[in-house]
Coordinates of C-alpha atoms and ligand atoms in Angstrom, one line a residue:
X1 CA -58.6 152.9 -97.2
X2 CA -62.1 153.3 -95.8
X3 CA -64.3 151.6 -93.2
X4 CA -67.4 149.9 -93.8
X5 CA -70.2 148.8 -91.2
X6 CA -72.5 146.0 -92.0
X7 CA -75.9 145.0 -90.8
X8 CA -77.3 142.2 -91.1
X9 CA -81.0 140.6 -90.1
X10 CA -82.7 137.4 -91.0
X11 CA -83.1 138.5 -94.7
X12 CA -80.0 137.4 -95.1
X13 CA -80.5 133.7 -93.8
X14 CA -84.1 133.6 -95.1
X15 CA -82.6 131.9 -98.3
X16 CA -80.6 129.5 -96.3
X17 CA -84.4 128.1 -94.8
X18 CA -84.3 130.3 -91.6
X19 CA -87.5 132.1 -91.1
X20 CA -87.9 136.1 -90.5
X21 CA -89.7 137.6 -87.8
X22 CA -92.1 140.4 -89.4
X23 CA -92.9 139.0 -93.3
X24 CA -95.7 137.2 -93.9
X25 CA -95.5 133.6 -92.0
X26 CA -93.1 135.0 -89.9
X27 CA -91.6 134.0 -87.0
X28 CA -93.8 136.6 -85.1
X29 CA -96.9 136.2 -86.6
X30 CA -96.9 132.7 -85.3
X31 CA -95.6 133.0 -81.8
X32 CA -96.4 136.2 -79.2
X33 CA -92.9 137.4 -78.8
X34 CA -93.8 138.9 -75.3
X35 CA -94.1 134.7 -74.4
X36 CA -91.0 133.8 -75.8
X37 CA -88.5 136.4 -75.9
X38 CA -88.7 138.6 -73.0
X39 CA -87.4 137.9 -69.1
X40 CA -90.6 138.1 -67.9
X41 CA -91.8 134.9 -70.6
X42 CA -89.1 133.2 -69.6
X43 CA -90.0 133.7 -65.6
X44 CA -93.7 132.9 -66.0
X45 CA -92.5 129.8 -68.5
X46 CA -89.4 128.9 -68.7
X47 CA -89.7 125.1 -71.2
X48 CA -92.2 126.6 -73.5
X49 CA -89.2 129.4 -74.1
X50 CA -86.8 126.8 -74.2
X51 CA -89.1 125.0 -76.6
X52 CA -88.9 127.7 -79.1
X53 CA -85.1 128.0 -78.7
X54 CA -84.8 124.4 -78.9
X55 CA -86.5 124.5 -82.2
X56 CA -84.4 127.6 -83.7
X57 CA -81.5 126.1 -82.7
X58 CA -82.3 123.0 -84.6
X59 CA -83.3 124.7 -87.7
X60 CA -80.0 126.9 -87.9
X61 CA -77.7 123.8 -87.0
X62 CA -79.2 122.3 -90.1
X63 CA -79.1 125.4 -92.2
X64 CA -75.9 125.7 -94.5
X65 CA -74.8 129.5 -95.5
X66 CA -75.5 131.1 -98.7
X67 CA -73.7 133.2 -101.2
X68 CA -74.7 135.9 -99.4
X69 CA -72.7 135.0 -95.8
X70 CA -70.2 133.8 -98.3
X71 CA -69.6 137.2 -100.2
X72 CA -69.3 139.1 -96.5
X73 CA -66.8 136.6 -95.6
X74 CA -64.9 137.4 -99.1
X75 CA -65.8 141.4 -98.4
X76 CA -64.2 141.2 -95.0
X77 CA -60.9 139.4 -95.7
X78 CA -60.1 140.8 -99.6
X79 CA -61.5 144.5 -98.8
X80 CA -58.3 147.2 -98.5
X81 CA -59.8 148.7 -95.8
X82 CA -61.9 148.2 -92.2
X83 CA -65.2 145.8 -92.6
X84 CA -66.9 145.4 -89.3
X85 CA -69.8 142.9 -89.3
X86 CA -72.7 143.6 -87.2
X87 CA -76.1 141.1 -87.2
X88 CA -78.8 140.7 -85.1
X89 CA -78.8 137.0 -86.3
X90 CA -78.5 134.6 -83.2
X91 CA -77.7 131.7 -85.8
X92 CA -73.6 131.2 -87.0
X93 CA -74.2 131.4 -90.3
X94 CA -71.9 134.4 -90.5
X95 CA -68.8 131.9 -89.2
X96 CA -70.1 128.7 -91.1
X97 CA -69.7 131.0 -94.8
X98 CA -66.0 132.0 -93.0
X99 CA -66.3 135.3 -91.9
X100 CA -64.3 136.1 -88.5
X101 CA -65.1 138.5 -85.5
X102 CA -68.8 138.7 -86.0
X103 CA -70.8 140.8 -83.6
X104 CA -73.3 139.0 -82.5
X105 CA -75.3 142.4 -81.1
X106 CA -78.3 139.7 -80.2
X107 CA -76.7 136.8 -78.6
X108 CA -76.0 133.2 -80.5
X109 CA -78.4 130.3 -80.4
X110 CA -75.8 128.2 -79.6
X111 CA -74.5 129.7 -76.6
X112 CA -76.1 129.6 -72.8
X113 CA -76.3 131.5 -70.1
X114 CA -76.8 131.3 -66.5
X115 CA -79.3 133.5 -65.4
X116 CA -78.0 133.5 -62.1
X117 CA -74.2 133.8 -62.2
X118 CA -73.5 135.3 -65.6
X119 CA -71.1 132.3 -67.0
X120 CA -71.5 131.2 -70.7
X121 CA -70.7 128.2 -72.3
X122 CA -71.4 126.1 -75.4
X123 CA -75.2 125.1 -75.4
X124 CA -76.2 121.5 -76.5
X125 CA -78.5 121.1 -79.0
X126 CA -81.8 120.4 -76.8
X127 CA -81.4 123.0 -73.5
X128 CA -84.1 122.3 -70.8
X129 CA -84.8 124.4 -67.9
X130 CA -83.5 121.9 -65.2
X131 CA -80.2 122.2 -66.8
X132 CA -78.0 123.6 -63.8
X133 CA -75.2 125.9 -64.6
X134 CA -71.5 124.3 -65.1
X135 CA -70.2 127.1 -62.9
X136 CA -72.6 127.2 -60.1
X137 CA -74.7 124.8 -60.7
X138 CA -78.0 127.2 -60.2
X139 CA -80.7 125.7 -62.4
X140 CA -81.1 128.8 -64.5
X141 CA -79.6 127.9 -67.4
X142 CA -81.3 129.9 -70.7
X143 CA -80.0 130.7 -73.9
X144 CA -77.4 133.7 -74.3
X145 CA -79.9 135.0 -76.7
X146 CA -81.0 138.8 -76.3
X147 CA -84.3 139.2 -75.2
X148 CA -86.8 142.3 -75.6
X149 CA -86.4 144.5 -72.5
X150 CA -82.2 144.0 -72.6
X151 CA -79.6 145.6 -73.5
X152 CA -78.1 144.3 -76.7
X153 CA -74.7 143.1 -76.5
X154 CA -71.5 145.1 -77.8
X155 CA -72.9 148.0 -78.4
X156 CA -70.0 150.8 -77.3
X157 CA -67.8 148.8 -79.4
X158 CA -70.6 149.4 -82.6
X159 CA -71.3 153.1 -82.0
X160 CA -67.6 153.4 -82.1
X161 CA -67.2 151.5 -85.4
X162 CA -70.5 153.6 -86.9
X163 CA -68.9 156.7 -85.6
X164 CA -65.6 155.9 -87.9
X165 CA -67.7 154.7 -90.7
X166 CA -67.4 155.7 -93.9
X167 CA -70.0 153.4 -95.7
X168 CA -73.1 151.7 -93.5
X169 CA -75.0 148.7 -95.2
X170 CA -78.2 147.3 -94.1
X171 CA -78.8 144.3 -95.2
X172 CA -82.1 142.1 -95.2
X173 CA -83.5 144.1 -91.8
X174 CA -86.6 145.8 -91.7
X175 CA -85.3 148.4 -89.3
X176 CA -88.4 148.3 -86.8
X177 CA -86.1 147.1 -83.8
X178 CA -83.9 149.5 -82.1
X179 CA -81.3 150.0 -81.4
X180 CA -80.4 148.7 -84.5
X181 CA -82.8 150.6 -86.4
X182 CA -81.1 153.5 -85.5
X183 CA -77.4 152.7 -87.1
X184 CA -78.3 154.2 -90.4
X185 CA -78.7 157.7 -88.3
X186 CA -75.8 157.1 -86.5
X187 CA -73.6 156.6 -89.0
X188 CA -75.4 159.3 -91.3
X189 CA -74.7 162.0 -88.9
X190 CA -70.9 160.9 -88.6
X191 CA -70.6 161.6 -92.4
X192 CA -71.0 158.1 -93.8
X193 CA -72.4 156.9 -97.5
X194 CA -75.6 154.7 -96.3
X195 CA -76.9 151.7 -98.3
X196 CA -79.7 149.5 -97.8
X197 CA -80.1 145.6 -99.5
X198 CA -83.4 144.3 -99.0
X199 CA -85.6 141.9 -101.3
X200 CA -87.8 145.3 -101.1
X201 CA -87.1 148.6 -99.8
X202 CA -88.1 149.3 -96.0
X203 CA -91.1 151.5 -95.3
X204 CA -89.2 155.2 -94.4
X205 CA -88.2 156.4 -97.6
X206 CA -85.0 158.5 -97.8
X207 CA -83.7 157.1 -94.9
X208 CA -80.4 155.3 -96.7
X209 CA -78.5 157.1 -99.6
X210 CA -79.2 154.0 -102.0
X211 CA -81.0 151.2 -101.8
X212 CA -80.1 147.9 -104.1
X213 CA -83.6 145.8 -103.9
X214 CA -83.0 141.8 -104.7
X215 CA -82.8 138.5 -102.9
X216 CA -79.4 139.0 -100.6
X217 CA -78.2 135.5 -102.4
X218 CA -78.1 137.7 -105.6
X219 CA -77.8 141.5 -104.1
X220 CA -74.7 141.0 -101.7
X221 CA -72.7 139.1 -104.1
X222 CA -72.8 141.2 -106.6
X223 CA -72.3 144.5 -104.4
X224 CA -69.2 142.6 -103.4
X225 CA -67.9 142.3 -106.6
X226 CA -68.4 145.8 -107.3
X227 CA -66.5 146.5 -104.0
X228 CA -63.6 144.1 -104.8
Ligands
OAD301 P1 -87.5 141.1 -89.8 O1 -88.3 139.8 -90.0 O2 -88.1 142.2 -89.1 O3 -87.1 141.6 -91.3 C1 -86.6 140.8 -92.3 C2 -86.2 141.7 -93.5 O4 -85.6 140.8 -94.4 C3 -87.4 142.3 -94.2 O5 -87.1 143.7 -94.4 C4 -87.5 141.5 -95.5 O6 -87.9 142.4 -96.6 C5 -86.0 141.1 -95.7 N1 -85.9 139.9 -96.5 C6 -86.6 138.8 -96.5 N2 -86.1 137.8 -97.3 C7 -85.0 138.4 -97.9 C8 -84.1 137.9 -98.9 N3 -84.1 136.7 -99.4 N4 -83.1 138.8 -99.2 C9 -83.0 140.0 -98.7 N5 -83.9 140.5 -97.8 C10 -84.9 139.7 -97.4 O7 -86.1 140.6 -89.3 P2 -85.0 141.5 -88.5 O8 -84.9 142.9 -89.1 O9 -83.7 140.8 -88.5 O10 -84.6 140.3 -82.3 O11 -85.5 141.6 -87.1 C11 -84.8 142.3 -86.1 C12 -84.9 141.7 -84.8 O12 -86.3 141.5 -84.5 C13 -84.4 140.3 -84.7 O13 -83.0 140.3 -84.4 C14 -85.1 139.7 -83.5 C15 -86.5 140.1 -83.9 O14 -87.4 140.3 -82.8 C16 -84.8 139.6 -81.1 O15 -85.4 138.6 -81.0 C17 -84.2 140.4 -80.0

């Protein structure tokens, strides 16, 4: 029985329609992230980040999951031993292709948050910056999504997991936003097998044990099977 750790960033969605953030056309090369996904965007504009939310959220209700979400799913509930699924997706994609207990270490798209009293709750589809909280009823409703400058959610339960790991897998993440970037090292240093699935490999070479190139619709399924 062993324990695996997975990663997952929007490579693994981008063939489900969803767009990346750093590849060419991606999200940020069309929008300044410091505008629309940091606190202090969201203070000095708070419908133009909503707009952008709106607009995510809308592409990843309408976005089905592929064989790769699918073959995690599979991984997760066939596998002998521990699978613990980590993304930094804030679409469901994960749970759509039937995969359980996700950690969502960047928030979900379709969860808010009140800025001002902490509750959560289900968001609807269009969120707008006059929404007051269910709770409290402060009008600082935005979306439970992570934002550069926070702390990402989970994360004492994910060093723990990468600290018992004894295979970590990257998959579809460039590996320029930490604290995720860091995993591999984490789990390195605590003894773990490292892999990396990406339609190319990232720029630091060496940094994984193997690296299995390929779109994830084609990579993760067949890493599956050579799993199961
Ligand atoms: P990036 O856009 O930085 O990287 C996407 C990665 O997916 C790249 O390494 C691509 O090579 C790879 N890729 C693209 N298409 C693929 C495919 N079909 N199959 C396999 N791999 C593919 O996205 P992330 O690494 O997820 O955070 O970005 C990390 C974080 O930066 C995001 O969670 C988000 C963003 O800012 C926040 O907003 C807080």
């Amino acid at each position: 029985m062993s324990s695996i750790v997975i990663l997952t960033g929007a490579g693994i969605s981008a063939e489900s329609g969803l767009g990346t953030f750093r590849d060419v056309g991606g999200l940020w090369t069309r929008y300044d992230l410091t505008e629309v996904a940091t606190p202090e965007g969201f203070a000095r504009n708070p419908a133009l980040v909503h707009d952008f939310y709106n607009a995510r959220r809308a592409n990843a209700l309408d976005a089905r999951p592929n064989a790769a979400h699918k073959a995690l799913a599979r991984l997760a509930q066939d596998y002998g031993g521990t699978v613990t699924l980590v993304t930094q997706n804030i679409d469901d994609l994960h749970e759509r292709g039937g995969a359980r207990d996700v950690i969502h270490m960047h928030g979900e798209i379709t969860r808010a948050l009140c800025a001002a009293c902490g509750h959560r709750w289900d968001a609807p589809r269009v969120m707008d910056p006059a929404d007051p909280c269910p709770a409290c009823a402060a009008p600082r409703t935005r979306p439970d999504i992570v934002w550069f400058g926070e702390m990402p959610y989970h994360m004492d339960r994910i060093v723990d997991a990468l600290e018992a790991a004894d295979l970590f897998v990257a998959i579809g993440t460039s590996g320029e936003v930490y604290p995720a970037a860091g995993f591999v090292d984490i789990a390195s240093a605590a003894g773990a097998e490292t892999l990396e699935i990406n339609l190319e490999p990232t720029p630091v070479p060496g940094r994984f044990d193997r690296v299995l190139t390929g779109p994830a619709t084609r990579a993760v399924p067949d890493w599956v099977a050579s799993l199961l």
